Short mmCIF file of C-alpha atoms and ligand atoms in Angstrom, two decimals:
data_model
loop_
_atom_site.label_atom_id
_atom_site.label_comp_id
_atom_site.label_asym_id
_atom_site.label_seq_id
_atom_site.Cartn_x
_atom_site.Cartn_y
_atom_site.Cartn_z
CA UNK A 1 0.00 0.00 0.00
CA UNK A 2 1.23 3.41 -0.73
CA UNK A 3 1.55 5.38 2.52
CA UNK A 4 0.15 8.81 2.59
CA UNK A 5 1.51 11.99 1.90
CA UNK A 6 1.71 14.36 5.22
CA UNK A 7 0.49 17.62 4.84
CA UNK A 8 1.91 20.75 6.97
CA UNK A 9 1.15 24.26 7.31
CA UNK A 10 3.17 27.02 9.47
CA UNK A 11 0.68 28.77 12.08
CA UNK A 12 2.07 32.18 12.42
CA UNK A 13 2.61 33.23 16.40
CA UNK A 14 0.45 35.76 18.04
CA UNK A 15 -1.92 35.89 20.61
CA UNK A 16 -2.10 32.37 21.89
CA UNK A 17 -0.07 30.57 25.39
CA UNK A 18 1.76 29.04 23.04
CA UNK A 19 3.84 32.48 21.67
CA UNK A 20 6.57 33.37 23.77
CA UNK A 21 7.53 37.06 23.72
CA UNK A 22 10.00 37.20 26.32
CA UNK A 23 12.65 35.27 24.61
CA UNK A 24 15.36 37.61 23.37
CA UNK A 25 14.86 36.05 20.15
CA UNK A 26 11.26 37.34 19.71
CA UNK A 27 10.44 40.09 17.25
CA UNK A 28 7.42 41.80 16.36
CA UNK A 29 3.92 40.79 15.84
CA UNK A 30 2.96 43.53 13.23
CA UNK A 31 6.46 44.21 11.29
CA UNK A 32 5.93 42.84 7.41
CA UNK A 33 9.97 41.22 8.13
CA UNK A 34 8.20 38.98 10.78
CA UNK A 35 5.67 37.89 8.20
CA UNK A 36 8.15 37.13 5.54
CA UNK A 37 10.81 35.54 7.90
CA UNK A 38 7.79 33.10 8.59
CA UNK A 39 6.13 32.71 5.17
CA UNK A 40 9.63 32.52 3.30
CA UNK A 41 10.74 29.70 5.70
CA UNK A 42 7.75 28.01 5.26
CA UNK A 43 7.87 27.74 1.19
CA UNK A 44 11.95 26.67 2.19
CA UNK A 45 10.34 23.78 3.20
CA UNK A 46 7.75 23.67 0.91
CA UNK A 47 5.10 23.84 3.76
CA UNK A 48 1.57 23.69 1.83
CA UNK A 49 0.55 27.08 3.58
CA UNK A 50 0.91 29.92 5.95
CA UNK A 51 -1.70 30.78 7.94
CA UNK A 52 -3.20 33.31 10.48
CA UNK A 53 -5.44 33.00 13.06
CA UNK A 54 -7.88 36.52 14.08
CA UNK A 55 -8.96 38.07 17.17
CA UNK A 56 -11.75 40.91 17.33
CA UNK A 57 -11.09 41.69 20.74
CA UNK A 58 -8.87 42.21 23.51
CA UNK A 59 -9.46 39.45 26.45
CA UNK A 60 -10.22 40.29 29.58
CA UNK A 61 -10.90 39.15 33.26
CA UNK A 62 -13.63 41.16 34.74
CA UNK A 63 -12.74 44.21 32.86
CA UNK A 64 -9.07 43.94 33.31
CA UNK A 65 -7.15 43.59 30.11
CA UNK A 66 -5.02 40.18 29.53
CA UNK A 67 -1.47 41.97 29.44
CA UNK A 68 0.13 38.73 28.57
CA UNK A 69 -1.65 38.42 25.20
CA UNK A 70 1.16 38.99 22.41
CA UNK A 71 -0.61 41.99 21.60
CA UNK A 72 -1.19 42.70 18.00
CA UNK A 73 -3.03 40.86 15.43
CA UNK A 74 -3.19 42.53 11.94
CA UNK A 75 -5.76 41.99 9.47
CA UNK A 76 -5.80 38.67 8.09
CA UNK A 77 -6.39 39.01 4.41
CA UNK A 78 -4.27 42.36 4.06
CA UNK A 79 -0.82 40.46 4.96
CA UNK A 80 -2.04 37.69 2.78
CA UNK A 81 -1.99 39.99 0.40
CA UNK A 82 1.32 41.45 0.85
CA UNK A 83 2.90 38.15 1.43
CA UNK A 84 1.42 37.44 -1.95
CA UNK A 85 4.15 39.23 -3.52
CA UNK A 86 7.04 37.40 -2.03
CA UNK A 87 6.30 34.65 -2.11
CA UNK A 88 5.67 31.91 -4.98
CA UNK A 89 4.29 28.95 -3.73
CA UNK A 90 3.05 28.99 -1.11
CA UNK A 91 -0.73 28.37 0.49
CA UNK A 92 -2.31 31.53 2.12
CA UNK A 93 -4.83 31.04 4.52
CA UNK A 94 -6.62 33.59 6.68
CA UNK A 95 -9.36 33.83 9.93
CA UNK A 96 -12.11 35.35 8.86
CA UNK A 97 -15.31 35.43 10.70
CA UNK A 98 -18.15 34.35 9.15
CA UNK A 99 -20.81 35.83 11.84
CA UNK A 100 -19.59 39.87 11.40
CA UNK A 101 -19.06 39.94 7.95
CA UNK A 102 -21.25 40.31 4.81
CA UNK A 103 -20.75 37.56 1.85
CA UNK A 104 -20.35 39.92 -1.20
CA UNK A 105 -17.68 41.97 0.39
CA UNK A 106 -15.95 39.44 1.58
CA UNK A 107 -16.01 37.30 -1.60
CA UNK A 108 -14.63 39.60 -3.36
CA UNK A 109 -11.41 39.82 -0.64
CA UNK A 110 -10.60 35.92 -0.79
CA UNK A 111 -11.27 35.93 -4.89
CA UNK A 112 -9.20 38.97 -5.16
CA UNK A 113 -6.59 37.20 -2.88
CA UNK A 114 -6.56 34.15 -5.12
CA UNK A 115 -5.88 36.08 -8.25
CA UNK A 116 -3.22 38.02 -6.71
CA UNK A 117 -1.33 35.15 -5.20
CA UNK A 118 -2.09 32.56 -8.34
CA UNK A 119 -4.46 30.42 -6.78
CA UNK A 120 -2.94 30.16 -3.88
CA UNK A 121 -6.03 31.69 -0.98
CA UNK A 122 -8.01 29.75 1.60
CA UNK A 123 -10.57 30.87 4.01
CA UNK A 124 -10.78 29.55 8.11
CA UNK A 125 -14.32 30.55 8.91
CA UNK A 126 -14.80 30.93 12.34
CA UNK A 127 -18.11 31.76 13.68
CA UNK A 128 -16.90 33.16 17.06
CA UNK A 129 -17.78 31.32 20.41
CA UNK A 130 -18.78 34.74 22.70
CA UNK A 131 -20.87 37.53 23.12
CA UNK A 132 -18.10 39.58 24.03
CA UNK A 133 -16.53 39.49 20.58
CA UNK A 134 -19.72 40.28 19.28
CA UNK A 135 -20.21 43.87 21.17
CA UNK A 136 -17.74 45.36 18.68
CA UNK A 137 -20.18 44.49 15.76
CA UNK A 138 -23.59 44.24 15.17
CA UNK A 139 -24.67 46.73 18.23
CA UNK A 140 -23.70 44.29 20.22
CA UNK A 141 -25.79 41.29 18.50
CA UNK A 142 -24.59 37.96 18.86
CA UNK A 143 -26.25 34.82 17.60
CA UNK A 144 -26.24 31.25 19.08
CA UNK A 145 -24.62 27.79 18.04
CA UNK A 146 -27.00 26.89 15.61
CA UNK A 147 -27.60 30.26 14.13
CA UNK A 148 -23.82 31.20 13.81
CA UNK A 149 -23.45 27.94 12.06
CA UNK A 150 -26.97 28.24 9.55
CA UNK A 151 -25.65 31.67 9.46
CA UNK A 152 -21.68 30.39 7.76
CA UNK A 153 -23.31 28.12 5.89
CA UNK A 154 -25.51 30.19 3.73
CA UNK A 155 -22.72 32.44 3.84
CA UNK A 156 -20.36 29.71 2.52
CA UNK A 157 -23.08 28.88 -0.15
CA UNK A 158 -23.64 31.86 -1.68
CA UNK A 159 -20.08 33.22 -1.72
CA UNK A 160 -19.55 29.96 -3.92
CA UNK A 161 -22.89 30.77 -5.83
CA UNK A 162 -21.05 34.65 -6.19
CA UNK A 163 -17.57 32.63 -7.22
CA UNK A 164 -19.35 30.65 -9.62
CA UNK A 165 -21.31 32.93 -11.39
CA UNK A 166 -18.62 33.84 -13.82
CA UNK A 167 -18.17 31.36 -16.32
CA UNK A 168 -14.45 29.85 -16.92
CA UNK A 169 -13.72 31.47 -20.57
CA UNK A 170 -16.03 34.27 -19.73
CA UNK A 171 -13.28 36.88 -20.63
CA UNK A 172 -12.40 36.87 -24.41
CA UNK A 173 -11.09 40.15 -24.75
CA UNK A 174 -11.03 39.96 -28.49
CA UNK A 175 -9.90 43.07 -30.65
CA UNK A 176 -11.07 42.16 -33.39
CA UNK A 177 -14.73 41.32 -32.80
CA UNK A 178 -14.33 44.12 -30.23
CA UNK A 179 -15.76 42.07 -27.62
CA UNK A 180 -14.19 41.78 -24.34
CA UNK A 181 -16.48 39.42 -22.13
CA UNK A 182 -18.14 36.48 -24.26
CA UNK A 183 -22.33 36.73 -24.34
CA UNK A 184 -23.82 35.26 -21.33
CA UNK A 185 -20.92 34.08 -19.53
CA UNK A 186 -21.51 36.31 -16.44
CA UNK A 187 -24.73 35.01 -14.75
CA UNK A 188 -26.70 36.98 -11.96
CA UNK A 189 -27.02 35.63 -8.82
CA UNK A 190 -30.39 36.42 -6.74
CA UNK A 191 -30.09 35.34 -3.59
CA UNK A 192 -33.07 35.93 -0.77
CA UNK A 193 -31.80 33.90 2.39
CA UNK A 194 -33.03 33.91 6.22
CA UNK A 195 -29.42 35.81 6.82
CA UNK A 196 -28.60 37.42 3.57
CA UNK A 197 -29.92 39.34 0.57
CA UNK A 198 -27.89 39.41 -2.79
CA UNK A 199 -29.22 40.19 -6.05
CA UNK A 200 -27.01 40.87 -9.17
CA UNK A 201 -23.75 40.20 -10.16
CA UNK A 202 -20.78 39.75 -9.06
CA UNK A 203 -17.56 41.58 -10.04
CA UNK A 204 -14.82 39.62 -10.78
CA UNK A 205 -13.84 36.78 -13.29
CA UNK A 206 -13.44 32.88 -11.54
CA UNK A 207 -10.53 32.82 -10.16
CA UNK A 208 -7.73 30.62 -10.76
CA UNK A 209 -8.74 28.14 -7.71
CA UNK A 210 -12.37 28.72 -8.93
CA UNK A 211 -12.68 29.37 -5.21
CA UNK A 212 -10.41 29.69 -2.04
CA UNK A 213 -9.69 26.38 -0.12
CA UNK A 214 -12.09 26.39 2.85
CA UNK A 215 -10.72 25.53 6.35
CA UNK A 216 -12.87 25.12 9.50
CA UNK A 217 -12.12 25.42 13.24
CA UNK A 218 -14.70 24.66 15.67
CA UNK A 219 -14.97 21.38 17.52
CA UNK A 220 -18.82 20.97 17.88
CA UNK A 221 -21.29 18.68 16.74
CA UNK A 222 -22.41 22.09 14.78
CA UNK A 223 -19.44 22.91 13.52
CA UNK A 224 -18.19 19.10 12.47
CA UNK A 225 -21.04 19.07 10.45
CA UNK A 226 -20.35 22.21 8.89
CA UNK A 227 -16.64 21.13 8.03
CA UNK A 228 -18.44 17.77 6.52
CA UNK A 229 -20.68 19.69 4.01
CA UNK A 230 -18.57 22.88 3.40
CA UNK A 231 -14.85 22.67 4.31
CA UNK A 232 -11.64 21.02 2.31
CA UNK A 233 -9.33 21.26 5.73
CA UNK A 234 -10.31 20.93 9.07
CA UNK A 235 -8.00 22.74 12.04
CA UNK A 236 -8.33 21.06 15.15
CA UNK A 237 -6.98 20.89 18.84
CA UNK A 238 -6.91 16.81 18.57
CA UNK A 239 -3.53 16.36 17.67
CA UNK A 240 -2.64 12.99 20.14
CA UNK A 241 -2.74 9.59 18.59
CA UNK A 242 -5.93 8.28 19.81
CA UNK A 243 -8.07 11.25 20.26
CA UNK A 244 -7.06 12.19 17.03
CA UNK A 245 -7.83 8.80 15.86
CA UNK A 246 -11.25 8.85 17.12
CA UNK A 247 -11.92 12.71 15.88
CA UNK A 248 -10.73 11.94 12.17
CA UNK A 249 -12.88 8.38 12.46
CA UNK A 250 -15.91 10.44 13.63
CA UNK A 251 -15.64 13.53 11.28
CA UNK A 252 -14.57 11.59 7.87
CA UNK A 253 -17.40 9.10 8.25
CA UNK A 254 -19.71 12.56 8.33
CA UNK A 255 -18.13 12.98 4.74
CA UNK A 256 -20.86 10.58 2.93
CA UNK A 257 -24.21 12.14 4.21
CA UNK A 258 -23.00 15.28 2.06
CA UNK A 259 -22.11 12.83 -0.88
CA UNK A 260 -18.37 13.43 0.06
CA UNK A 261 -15.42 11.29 -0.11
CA UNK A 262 -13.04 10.84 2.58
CA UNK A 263 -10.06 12.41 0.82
CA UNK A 264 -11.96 15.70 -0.10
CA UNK A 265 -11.39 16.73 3.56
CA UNK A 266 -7.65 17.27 4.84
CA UNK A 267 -7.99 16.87 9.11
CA UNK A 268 -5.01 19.15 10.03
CA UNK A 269 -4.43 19.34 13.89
CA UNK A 270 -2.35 22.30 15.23
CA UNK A 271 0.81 20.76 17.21
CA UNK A 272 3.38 22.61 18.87
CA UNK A 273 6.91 20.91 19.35
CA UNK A 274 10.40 20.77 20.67
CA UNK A 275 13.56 19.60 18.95
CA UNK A 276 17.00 18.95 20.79
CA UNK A 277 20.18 16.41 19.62
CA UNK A 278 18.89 14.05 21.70
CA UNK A 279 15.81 13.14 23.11
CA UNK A 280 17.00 14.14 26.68
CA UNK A 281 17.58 17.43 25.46
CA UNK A 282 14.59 17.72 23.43
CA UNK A 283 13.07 17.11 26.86
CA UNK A 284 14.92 19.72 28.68
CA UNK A 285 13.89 22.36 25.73
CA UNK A 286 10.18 21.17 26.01
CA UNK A 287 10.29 22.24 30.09
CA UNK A 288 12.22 25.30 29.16
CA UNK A 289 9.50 26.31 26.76
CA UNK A 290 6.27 25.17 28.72
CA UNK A 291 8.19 27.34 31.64
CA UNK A 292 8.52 30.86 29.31
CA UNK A 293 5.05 30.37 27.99
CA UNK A 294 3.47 29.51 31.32
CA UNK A 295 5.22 32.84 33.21
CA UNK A 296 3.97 34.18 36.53
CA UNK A 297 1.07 36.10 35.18
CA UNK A 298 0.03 33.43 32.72
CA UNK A 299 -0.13 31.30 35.87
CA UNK A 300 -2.58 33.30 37.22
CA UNK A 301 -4.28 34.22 34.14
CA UNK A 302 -5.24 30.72 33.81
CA UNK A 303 -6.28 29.96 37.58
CA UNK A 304 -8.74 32.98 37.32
CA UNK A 305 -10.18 31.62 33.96
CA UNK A 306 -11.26 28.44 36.51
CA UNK A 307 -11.51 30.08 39.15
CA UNK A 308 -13.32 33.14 37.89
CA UNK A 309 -12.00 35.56 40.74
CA UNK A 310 -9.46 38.48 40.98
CA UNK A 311 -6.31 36.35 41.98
CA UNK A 312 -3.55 39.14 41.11
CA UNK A 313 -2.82 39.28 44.56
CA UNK A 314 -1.64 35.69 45.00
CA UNK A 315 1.98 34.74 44.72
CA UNK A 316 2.43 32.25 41.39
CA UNK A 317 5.35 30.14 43.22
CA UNK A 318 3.49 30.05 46.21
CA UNK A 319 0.97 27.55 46.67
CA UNK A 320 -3.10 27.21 45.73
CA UNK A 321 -4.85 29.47 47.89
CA UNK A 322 -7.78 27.78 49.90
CA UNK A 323 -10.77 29.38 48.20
CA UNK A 324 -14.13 28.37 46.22
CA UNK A 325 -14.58 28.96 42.47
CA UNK A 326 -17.10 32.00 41.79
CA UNK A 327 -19.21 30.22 39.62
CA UNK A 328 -21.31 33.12 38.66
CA UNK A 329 -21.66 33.94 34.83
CA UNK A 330 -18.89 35.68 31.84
CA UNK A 331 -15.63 36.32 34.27
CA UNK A 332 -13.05 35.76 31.55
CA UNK A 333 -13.94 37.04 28.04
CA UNK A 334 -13.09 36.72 25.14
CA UNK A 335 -11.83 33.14 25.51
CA UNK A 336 -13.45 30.03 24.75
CA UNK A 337 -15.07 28.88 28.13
CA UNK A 338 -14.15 26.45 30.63
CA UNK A 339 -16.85 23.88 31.28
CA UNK A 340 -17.71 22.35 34.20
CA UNK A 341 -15.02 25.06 36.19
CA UNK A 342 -16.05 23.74 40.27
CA UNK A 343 -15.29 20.01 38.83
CA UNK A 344 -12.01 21.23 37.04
CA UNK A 345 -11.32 23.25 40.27
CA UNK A 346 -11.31 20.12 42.44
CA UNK A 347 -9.21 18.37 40.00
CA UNK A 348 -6.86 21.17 39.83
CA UNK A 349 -6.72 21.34 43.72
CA UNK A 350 -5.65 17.13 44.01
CA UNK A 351 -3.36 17.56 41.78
CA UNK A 352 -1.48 20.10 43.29
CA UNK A 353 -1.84 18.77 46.66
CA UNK A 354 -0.87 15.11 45.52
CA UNK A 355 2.53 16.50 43.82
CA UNK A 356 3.18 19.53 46.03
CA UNK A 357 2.76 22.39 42.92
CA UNK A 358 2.80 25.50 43.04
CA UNK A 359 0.25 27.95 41.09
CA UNK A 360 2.51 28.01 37.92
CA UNK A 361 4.02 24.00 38.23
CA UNK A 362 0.46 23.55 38.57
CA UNK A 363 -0.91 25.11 34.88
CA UNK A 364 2.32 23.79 33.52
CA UNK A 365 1.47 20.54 34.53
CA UNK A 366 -2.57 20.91 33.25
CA UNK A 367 -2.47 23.39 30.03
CA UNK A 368 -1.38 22.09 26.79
CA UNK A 369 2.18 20.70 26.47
CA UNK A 370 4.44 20.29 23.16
CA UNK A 371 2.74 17.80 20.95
CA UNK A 372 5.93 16.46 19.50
CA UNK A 373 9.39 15.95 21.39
CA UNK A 374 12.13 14.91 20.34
CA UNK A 375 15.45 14.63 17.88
CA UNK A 376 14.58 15.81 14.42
CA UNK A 377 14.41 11.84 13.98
CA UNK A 378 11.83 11.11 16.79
CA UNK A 379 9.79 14.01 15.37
CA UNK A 380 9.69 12.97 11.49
CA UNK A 381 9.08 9.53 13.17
CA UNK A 382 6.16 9.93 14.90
CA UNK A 383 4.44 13.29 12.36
CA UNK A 384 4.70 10.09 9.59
CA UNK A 385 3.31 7.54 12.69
CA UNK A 386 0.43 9.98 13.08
CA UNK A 387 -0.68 9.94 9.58
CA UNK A 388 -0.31 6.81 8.79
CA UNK A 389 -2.58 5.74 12.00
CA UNK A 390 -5.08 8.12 10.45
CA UNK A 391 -4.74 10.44 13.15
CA UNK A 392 -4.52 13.22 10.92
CA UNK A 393 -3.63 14.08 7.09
CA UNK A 394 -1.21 16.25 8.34
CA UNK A 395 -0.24 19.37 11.05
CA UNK A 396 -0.85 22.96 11.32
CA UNK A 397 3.12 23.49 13.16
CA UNK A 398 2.66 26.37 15.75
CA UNK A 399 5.95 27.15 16.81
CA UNK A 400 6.68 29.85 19.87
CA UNK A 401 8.69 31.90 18.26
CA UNK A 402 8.36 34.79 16.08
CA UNK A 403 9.45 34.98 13.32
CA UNK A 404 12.40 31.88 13.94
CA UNK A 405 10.03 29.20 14.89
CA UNK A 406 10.23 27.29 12.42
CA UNK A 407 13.42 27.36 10.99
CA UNK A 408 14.76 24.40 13.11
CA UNK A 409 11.79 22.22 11.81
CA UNK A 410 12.53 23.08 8.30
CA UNK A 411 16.30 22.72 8.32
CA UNK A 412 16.39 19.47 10.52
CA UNK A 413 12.87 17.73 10.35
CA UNK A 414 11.47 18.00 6.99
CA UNK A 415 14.53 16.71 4.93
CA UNK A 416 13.84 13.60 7.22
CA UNK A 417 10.34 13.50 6.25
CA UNK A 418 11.64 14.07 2.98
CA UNK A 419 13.83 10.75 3.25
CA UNK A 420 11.13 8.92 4.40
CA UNK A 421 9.18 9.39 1.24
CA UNK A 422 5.92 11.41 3.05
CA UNK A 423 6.36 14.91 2.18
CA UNK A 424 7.29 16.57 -1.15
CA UNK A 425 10.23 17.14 -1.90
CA UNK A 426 9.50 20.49 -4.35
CA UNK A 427 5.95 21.83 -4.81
CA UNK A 428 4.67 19.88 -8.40
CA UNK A 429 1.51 22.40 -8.59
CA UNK A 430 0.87 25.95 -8.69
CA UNK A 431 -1.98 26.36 -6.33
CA UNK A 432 -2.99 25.01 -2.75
CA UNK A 433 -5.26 22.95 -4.01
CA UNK A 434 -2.52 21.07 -6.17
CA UNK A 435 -0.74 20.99 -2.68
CA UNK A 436 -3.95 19.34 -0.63
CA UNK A 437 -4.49 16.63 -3.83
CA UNK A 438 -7.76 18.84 -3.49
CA UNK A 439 -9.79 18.95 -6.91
C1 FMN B 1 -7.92 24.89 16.49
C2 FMN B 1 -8.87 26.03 16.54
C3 FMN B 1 -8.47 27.31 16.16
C4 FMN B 1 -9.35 28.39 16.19
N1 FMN B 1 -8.92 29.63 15.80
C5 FMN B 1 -9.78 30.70 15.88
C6 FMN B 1 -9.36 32.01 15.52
O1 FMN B 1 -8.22 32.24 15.13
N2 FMN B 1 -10.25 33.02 15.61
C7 FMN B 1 -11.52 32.83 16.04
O2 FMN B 1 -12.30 33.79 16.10
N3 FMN B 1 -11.94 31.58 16.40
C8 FMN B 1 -11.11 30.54 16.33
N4 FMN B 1 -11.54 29.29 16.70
C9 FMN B 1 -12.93 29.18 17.20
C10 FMN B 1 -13.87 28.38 16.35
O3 FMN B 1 -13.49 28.43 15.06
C11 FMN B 1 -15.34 28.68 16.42
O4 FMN B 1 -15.60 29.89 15.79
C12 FMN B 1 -15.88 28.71 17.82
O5 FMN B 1 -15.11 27.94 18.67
C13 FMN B 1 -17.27 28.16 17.88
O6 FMN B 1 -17.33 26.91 17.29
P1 FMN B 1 -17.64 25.57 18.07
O7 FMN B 1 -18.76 25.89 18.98
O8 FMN B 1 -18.02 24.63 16.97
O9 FMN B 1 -16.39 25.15 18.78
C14 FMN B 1 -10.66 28.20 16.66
C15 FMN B 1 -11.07 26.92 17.04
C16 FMN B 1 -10.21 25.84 16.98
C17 FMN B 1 -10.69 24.47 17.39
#
């Protein structure tokens, strides 16, 4: 059997606990060298794409702004743009919400993006989980689950109806005939929706992907089935063996319902990971990472999420102060929230008292750790075991460091993956979807 091809994508750092600021080596957020650094690494490698996440708002704990946030998160589809230029290759993905935004505007952004870039555009639509976001927009309207989701997916549909509507050869620009745009080969699209209104038609040719690869991020019953009728990538947080096992077995059997195969959808986890000459010291770089991102006021940035009180005032090497969760409503905002906080408060609390942890050994020990560890051999090793399993098709790499992250993995680990025969070893398309073996 021919074993499959990994795919991999470089997540650019920003506002996430994974992005570490502090190190020396850290450079800006919002300087076009950072972007470049990044994107030019990642086409080195011959990544498939670059991509950004998006935030709408600042986070905050009961009105107090999240200082430790890597502040700074420029416009998605404008940097796209600009790395457009300088780059050749390479896949250009961008956030953009799918709950604040209007489908013919936005259309017109990603089909303008994939005619600058070649063909080379793809959309994540988020749909934004809180109400917090959605003050900024919308005088301060915010829709549900189910709404946000009917709401992306007539977006989705008629931004492909919009995409469509020119015909392939519709430009003939013939000087001759004088006759620029062949009869009939730009249809009207009338569109009366529960969430949207279009009638007319829409202003550019098809573009050279026909339309932008579309990635989804959302881990919901919702938004699985949304990725299953809609999306060609899915970015997820289930990057372990078997919970990314039974995530890719649950959403690729969703695939048929839509009449989909399982290859049309690429299941891209985002890892994070830690290289050293030997697996000892990848070990010792792991800690030494999880200990920068994880600082003193992360600590207690994190505790408060649970514990949904002002905890500012409590030491982060000390230990876990004897106090109740407030469980009352919306204390941290603007992140995704914590279910179930009293039972993850008790579980928190044995923990530390069963190992002795501190406040910050403590959210080292429970947040997310590196994903893959390792020498560059251990890593290529167990990125190809992943795939193969069917855990994945393939990663979304979010390294800590900006803009250097990744230029360990793409010296030392892909020429391994190279060797291994799982990952290209130059691009042999022009577009992303070429790179995904999308149609
Ligand atoms: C891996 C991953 C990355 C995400 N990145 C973003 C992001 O950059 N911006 C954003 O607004 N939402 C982001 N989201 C949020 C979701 O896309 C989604 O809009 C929200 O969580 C609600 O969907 P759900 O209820 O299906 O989880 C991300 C979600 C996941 C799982």
């Amino acid at each position: 059997m021919t074993r499959k091809q990994v795919h991999l994508a470089a997540h650019f750092p920003g506002v996430n606990n994974t992005t570490v600021w502090t190190d020396p080596r850290s450079g800006s957020q919002i300087d076009f060298s950072s972007f470049t650094h990044l994107a030019r690494t990642a086409e080195r490698g011959k990544l498939d794409f670059f991509f950004l996440a998006e935030g709408l708002r600042l986070r905050e704990l009961k009105g107090r702004i999240h200082d430790l946030d890597v502040v700074g998160r420029p416009e998605a589809l404008t940097v796209l743009s600009a790395l457009a230029a300088v780059t050749d290759r390479l896949g250009l993905a961008g956030t953009v919400n799918a709950t604040f935004n209007e489908p013919y505007e936005l259309a017109r952004r990603l089909s303008t993006l994939d005619h600058l870039s070649g063909g080379r555009a793809a959309w994540n639509v988020v749909t934004t989980s809180d109400a917090f976001t959605g003050e900024n927009f919308r005088r301060g309207g915010y829709l549900d689950r189910a709404d946000r989701y009917e709401r992306a997916a007539e977006f989705v549909r008629l931004s492909r109806e919009l995409w469509d509507s020119w015909q392939p050869d519709a430009v003939v620009a013939d000087r001759a005939a004088g006759r620029f745009v062949r009869d009939g080969a730009i249809g009207t699209v009338e569109h009366q929706g529960r969430h949207f209104s279009v009638d007319g038609r829409f202003t550019l040719p098809r573009s050279p992907q026909g339309r932008p690869v579309i990635i989804q991020a959302g881990d919901s019953a919702e938004g699985r089935e949304f990725a299953a009728a809609h999306a060609d990538v899915i970015f997820t947080g289930h990057g372990r063996l078997e919970d990314g096992q039974r995530f890719y077995a649950d959403v690729k059997s969703r695939l048929a319902r839509h009449g989909r195969e399982p290859h049309q959808l690429k299941i891209m986890p985002g890892v994070t990971f830690a290289l050293g000459d030997t697996d000892e010291e990848a070990a010792e770089n792991a800690a030494g990472i999880r200990r920068k991102q994880v600082g003193p006021q992360t600590a207690i940035a994190f505790l408060e999420q649970v514990w949904g009180r002002d905890m500012s005032a409590y030491d982060p090497d000390g230990p876990l102060p004897d106090l109740d969760p407030d469980l009352s409503e919306g204390v941290s905002q603007g992140r995704v929230a914590i279910k179930n906080r009293a039972a993850v408060a008790a579980k928190w609390r044995a923990l530390a008292e069963e190992k002795g942890l501190t406040i910050r050994e403590l959210v080292i020990e429970v947040t997310g750790r590196q994903t893959f560890v390792g020498t560059p051999e251990t890593v290529a090793r167990l990125i190809d075991e992943h795939v193969q399993a069917d855990a994945a098709d393939g990663f979304i790499l979010v390294p800590h460091l900006t803009p250097g992250g990744l230029d360990d993995f793409v010296d030392r680990v892909v020429p391994l993956l190279q060797e291994r025969g799982v990952f290209r070893t130059d691009y042999t398309g022009h577009t992303l979807r070429d790179h995904l073996e999308l149609a």
